[in-house]
PDB file of C-alpha atoms in Angstrom:
ATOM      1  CA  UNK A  25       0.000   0.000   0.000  1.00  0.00           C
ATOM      2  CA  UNK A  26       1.140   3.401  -0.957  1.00  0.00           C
ATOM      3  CA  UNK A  27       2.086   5.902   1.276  1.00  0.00           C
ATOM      4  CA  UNK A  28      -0.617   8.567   1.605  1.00  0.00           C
ATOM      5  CA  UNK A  29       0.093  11.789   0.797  1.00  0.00           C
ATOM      6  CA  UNK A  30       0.069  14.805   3.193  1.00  0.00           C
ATOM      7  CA  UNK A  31      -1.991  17.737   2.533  1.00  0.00           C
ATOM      8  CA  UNK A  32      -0.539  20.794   1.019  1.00  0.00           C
ATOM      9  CA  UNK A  33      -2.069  23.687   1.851  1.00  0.00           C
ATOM     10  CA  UNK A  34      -0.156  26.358   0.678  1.00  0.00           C
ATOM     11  CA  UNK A  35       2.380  27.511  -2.779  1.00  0.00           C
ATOM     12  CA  UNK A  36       5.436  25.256  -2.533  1.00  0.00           C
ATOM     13  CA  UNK A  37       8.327  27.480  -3.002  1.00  0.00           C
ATOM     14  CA  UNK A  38      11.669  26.188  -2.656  1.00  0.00           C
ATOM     15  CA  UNK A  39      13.732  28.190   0.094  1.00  0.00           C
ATOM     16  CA  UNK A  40      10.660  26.755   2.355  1.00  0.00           C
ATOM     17  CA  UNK A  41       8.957  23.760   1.788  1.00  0.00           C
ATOM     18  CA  UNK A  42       7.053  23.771   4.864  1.00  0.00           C
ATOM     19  CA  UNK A  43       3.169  23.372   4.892  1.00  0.00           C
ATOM     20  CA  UNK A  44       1.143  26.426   5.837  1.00  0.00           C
ATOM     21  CA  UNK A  45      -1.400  28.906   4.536  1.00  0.00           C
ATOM     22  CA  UNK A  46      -0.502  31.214   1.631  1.00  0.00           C
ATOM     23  CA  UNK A  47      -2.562  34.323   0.729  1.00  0.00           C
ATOM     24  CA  UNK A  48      -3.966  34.044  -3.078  1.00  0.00           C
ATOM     25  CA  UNK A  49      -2.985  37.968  -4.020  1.00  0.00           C
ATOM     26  CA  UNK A  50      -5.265  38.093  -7.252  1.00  0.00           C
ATOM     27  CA  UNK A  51      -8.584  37.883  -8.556  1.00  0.00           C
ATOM     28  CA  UNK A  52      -9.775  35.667 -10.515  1.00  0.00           C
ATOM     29  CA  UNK A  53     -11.942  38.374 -11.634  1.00  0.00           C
ATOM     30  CA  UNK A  54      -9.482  40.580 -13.133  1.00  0.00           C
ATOM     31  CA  UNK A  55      -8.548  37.888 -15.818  1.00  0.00           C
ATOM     32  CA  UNK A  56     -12.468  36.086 -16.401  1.00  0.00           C
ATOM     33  CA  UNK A  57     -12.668  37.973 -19.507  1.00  0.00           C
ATOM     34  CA  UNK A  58      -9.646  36.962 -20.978  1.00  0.00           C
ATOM     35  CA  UNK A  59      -9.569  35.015 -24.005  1.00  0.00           C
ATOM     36  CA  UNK A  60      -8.612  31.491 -24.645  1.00  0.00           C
ATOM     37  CA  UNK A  61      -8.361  29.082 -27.698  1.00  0.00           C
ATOM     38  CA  UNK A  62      -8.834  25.563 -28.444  1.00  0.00           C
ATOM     39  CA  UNK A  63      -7.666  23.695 -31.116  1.00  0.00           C
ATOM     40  CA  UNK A  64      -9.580  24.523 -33.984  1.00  0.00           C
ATOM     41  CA  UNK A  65      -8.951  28.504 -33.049  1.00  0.00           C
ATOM     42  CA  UNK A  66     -12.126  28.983 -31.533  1.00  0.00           C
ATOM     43  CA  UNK A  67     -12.332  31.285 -28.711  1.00  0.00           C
ATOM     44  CA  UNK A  68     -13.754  30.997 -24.911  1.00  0.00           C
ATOM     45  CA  UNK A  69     -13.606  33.340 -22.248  1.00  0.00           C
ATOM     46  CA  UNK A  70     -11.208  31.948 -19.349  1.00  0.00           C
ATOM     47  CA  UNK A  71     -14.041  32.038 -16.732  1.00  0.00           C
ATOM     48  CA  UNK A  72     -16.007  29.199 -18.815  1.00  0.00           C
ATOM     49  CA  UNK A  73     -13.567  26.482 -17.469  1.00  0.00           C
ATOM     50  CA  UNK A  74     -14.450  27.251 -13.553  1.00  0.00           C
ATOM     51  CA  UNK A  75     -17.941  28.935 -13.422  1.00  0.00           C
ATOM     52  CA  UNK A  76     -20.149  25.998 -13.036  1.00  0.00           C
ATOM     53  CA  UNK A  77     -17.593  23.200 -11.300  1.00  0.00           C
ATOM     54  CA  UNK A  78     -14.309  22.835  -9.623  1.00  0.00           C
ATOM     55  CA  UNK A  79     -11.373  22.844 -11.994  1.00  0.00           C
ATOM     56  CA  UNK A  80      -7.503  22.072 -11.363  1.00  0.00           C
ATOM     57  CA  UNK A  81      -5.811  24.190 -14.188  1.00  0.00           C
ATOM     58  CA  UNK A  82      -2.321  23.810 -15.117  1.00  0.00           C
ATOM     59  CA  UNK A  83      -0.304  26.107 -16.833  1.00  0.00           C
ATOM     60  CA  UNK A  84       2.291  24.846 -19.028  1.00  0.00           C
ATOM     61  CA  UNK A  85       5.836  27.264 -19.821  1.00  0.00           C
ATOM     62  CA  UNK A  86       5.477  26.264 -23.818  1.00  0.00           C
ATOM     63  CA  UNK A  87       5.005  22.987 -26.018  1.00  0.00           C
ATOM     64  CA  UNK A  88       8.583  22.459 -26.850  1.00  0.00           C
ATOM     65  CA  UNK A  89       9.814  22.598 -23.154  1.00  0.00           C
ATOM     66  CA  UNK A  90      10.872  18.724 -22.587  1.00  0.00           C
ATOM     67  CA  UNK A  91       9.397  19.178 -18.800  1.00  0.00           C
ATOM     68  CA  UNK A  92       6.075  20.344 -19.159  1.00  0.00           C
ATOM     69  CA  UNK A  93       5.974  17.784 -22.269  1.00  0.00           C
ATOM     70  CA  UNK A  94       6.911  15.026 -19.247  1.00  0.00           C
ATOM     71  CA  UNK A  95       4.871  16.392 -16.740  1.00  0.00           C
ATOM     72  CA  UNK A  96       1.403  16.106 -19.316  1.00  0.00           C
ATOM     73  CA  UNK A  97       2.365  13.311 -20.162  1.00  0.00           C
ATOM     74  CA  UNK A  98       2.059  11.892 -16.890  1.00  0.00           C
ATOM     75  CA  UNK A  99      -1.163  14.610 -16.460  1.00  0.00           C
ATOM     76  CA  UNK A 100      -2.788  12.104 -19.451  1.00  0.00           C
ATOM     77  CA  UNK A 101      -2.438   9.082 -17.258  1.00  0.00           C
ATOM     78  CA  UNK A 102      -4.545  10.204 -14.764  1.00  0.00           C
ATOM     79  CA  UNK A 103      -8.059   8.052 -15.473  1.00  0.00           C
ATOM     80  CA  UNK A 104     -11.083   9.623 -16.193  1.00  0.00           C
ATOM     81  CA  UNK A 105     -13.189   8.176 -13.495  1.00  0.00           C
ATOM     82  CA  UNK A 106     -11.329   9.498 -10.966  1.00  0.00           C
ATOM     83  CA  UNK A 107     -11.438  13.370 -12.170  1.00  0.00           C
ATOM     84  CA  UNK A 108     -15.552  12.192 -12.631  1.00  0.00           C
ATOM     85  CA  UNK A 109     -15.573  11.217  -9.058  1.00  0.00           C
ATOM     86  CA  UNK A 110     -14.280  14.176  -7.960  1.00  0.00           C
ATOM     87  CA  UNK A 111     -16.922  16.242 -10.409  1.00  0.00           C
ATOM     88  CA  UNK A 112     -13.841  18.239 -11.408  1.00  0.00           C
ATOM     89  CA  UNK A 113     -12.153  19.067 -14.766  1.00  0.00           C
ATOM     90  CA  UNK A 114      -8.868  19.007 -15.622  1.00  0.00           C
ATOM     91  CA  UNK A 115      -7.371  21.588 -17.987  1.00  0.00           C
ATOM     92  CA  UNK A 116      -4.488  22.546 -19.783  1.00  0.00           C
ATOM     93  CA  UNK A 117      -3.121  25.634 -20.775  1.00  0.00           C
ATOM     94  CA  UNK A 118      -0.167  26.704 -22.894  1.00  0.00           C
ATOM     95  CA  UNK A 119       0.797  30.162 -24.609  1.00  0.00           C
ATOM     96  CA  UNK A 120       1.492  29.025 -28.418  1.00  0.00           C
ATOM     97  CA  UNK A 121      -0.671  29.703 -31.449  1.00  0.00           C
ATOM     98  CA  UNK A 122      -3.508  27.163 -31.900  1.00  0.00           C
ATOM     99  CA  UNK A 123      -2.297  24.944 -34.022  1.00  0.00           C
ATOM    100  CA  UNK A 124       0.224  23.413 -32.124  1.00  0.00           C
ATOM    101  CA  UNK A 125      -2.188  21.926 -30.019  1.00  0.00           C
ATOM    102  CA  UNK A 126      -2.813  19.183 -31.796  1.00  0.00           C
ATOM    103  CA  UNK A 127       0.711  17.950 -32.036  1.00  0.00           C
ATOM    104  CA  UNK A 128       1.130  18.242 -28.343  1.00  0.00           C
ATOM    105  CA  UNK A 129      -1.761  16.314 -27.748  1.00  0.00           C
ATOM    106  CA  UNK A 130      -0.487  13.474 -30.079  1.00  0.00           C
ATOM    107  CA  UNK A 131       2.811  13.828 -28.815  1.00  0.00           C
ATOM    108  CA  UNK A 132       1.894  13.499 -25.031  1.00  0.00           C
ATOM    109  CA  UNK A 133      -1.292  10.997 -25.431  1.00  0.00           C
ATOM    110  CA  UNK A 134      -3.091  13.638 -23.049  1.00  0.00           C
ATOM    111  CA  UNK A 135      -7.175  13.363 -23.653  1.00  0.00           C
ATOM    112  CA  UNK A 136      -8.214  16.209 -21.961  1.00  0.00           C
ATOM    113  CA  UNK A 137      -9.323  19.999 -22.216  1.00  0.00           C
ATOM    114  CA  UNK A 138      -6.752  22.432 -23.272  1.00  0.00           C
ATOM    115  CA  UNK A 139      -6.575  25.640 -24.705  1.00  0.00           C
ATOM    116  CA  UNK A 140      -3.957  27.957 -25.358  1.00  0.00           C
ATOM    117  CA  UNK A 141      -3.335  31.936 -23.838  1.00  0.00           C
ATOM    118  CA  UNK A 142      -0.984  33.058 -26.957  1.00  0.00           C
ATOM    119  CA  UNK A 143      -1.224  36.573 -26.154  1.00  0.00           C
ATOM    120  CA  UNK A 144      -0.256  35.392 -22.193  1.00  0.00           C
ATOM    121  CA  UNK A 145      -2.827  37.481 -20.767  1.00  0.00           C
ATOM    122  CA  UNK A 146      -3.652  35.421 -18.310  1.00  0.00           C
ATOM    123  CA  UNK A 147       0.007  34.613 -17.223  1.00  0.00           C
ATOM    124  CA  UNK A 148       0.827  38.179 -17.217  1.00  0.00           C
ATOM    125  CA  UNK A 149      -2.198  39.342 -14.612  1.00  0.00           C
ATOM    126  CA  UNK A 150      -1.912  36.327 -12.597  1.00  0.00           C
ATOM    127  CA  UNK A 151       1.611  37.053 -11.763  1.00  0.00           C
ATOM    128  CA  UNK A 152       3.658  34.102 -13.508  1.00  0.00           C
ATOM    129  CA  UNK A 153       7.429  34.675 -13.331  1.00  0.00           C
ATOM    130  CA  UNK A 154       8.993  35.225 -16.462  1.00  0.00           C
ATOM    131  CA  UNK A 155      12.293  34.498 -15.960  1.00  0.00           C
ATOM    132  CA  UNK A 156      13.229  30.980 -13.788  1.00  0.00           C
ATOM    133  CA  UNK A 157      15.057  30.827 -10.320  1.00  0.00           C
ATOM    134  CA  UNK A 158      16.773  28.186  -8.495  1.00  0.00           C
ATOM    135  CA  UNK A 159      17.939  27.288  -5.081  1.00  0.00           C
ATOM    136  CA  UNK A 160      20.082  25.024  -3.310  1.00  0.00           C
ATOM    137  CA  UNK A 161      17.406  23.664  -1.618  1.00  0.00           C
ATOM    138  CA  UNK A 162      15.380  22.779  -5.017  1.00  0.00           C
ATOM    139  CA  UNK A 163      13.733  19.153  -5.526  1.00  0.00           C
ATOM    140  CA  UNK A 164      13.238  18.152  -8.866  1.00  0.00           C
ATOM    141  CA  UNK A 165       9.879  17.040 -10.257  1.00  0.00           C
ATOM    142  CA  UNK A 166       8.889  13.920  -9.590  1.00  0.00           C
ATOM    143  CA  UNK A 167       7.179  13.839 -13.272  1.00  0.00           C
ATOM    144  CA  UNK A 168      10.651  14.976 -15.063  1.00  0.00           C
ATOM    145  CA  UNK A 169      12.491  12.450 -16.162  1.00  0.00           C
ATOM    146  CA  UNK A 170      15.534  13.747 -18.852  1.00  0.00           C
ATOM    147  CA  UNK A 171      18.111  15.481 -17.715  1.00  0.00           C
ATOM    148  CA  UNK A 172      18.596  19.116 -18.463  1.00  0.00           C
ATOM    149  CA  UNK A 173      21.160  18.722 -21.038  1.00  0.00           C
ATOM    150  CA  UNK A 174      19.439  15.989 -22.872  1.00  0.00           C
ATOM    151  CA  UNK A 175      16.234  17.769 -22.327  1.00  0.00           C
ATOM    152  CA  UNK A 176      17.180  20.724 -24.163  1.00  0.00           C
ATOM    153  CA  UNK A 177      18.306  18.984 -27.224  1.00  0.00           C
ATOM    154  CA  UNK A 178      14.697  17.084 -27.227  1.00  0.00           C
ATOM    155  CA  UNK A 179      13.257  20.411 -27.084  1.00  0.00           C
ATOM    156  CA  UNK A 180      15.384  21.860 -30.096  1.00  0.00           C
ATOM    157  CA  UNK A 181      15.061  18.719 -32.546  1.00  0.00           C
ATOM    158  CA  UNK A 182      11.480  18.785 -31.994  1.00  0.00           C
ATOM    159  CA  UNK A 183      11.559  22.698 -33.117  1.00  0.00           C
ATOM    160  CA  UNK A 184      13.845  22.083 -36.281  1.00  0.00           C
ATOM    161  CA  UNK A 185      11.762  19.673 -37.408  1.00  0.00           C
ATOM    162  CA  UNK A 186       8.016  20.587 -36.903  1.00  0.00           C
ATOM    163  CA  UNK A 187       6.052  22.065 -39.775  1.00  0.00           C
ATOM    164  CA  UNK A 188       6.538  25.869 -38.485  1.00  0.00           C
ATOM    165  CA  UNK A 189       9.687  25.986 -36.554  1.00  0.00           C
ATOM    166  CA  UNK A 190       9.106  28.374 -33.921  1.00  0.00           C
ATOM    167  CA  UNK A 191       9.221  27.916 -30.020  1.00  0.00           C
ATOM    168  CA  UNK A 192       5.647  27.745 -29.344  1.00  0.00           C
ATOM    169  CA  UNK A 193       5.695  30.375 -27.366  1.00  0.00           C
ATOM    170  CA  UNK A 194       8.024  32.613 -24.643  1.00  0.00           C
ATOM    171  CA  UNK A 195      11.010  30.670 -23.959  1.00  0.00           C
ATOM    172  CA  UNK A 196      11.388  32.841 -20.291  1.00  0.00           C
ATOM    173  CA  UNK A 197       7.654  32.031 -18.657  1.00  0.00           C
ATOM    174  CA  UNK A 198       7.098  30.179 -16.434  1.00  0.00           C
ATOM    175  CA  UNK A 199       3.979  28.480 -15.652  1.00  0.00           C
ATOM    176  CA  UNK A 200       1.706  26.693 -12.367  1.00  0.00           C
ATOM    177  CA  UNK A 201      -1.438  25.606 -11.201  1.00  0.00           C
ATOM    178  CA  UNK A 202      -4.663  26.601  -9.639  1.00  0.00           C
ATOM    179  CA  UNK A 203      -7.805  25.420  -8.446  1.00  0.00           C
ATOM    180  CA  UNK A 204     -10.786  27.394  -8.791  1.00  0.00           C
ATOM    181  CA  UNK A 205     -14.377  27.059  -9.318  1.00  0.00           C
ATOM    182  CA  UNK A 206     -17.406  27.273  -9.034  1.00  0.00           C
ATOM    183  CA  UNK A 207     -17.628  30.539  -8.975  1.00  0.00           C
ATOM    184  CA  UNK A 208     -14.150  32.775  -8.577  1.00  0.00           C
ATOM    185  CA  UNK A 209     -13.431  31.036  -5.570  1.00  0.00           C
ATOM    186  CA  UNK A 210      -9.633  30.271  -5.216  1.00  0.00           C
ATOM    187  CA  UNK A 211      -9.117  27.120  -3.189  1.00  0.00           C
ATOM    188  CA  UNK A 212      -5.326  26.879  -4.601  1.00  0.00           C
ATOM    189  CA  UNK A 213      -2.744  28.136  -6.358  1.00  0.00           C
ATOM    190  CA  UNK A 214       1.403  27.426  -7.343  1.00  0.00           C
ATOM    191  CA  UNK A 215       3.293  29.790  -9.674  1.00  0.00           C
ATOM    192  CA  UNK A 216       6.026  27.729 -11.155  1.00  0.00           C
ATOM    193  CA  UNK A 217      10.051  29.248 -10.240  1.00  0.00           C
ATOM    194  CA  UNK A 218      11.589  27.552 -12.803  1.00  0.00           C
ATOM    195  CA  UNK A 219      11.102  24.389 -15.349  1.00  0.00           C
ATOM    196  CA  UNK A 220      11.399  21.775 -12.436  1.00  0.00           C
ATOM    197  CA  UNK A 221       9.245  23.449 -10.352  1.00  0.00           C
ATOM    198  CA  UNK A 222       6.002  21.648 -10.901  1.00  0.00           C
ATOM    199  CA  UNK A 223       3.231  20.848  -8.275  1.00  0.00           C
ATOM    200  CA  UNK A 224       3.189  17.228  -7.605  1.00  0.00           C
ATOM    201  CA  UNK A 225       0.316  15.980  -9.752  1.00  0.00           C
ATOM    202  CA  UNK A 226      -0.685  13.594  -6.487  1.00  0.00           C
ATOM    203  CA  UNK A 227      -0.900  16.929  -4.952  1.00  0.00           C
ATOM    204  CA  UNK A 228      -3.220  18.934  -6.822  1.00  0.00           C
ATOM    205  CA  UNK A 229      -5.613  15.909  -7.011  1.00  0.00           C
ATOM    206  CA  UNK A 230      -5.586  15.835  -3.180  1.00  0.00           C
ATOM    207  CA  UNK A 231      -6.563  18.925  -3.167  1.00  0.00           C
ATOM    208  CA  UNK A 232      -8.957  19.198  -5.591  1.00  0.00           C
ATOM    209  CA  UNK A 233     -10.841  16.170  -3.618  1.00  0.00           C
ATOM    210  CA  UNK A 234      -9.353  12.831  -5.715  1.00  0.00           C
ATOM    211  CA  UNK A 235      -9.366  10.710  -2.733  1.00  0.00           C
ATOM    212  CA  UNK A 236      -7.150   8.624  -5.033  1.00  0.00           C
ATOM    213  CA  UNK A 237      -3.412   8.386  -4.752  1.00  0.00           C
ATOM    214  CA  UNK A 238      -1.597   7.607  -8.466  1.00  0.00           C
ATOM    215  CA  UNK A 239       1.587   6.037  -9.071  1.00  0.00           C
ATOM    216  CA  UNK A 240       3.390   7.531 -12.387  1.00  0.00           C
ATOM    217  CA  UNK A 241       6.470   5.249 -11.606  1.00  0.00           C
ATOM    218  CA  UNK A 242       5.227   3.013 -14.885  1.00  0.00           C
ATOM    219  CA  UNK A 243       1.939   2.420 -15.730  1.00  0.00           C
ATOM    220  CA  UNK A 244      -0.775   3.917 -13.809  1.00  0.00           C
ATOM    221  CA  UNK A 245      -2.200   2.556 -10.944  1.00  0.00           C
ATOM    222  CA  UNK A 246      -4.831   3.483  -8.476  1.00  0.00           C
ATOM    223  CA  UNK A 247      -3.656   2.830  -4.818  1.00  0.00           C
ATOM    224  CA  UNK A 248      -7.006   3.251  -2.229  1.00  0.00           C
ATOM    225  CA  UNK A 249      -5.055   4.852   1.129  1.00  0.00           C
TER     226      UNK A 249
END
């Protein structure tokens, strides 16, 4: 039997990984309004993913970056009756044009909602760093598994050789995770220091009320704690 997880309660940063109570110092109403498109370039306003249920949205730095490719991958493996038990969606969102949304999908076998914020307008009045910082006291992602080097040259083959080579969007933001809904209530929130710097997926399901514990080790399996 797995080991269950503790709560988190608070943004993880990494000079203190303690658990506590962080103040959420935004609005979800300042950036309801904002736009957002899927796939086929059709636009939603941001506020249609939380309004009417509890969502855990996670914002991605771009397509090419080898860890947020990892870290949806392992997003993809969570199974769909455990988000449905939960009544809460699961969404992505990136900051490249439209059309590489498709691609990514394919690429990372994730089934879910996701959009893209190309003109970051959401990242920018949220708050999301734009540039990335690390500490001594940094843990890796648990979802990341190249190395940096090796990463990076992942990430540039895959921009020399897809159809538009381009970087699919601002190599310096950074991205994270929140919880919202229904309604503008906040319940959560992460802003991502650097590439490595992702919330524990196991973590934002906790929190979002998956009273499932996943194990991305290999194939996914559901562990009942």
């Amino acid at each position: 039997m797995a080991e269950a997880v503790s709560p988190i309660t608070r943004q993880v940063a990494k000079e203190n990984q303690d658990i506590g109570t962080a103040p959420i110092k935004y609005r979800l109403e300042d950036v309801e309004d904002c736009l957002i498109y899927d796939r086929h370039g059709a636009s939603v306003p941001f506020k249609k993913l939380y309004q009417d249920r509890k969502s855990v949205i996670i914002f991605v730095r771009n397509f090419l970056c080898y860890s947020c490719k990892e870290y949806v991958e392992d997003l993809s493996k969570i199974p769909e009756e455990a988000l449905e038990d939960a009544d809460i969606r699961l969404v992505v969102i990136g900051q490249s044009a439209h059309h590489h949304i498709e691609p990514f999908c394919s690429l990372t076998g994730y089934p879910y909602e996701i959009y893209v914020d190309p003109e970051r307008c959401i990242y920018q009045k949220l708050g999301m760093k734009r540039e990335e910082k690390f500490t001594d006291s940094a843990h890796p992602s648990p979802h990341v598994k190249s190395g940096i080097f090796m990463g990076q040259v992942k990430s540039i083959w895959r921009a020399m050789t897809s159809p538009a080579f381009d970087f699919q969007g601002d190599l310096h933001q950074q991205g994270g995770a929140i919880i919202a809904g229904p309604g503008s209530q906040v319940h959560f929130s992460h802003f991502d220091m650097n590439r490595l710097d992702h919330m524990p997926i196991n973590w934002v399901l906790q929190l979002a009320g998956v009273q499932q514990t996943l194990d991305f080790s290999d194939k996914p399996k559901i562990v009942h704690v």
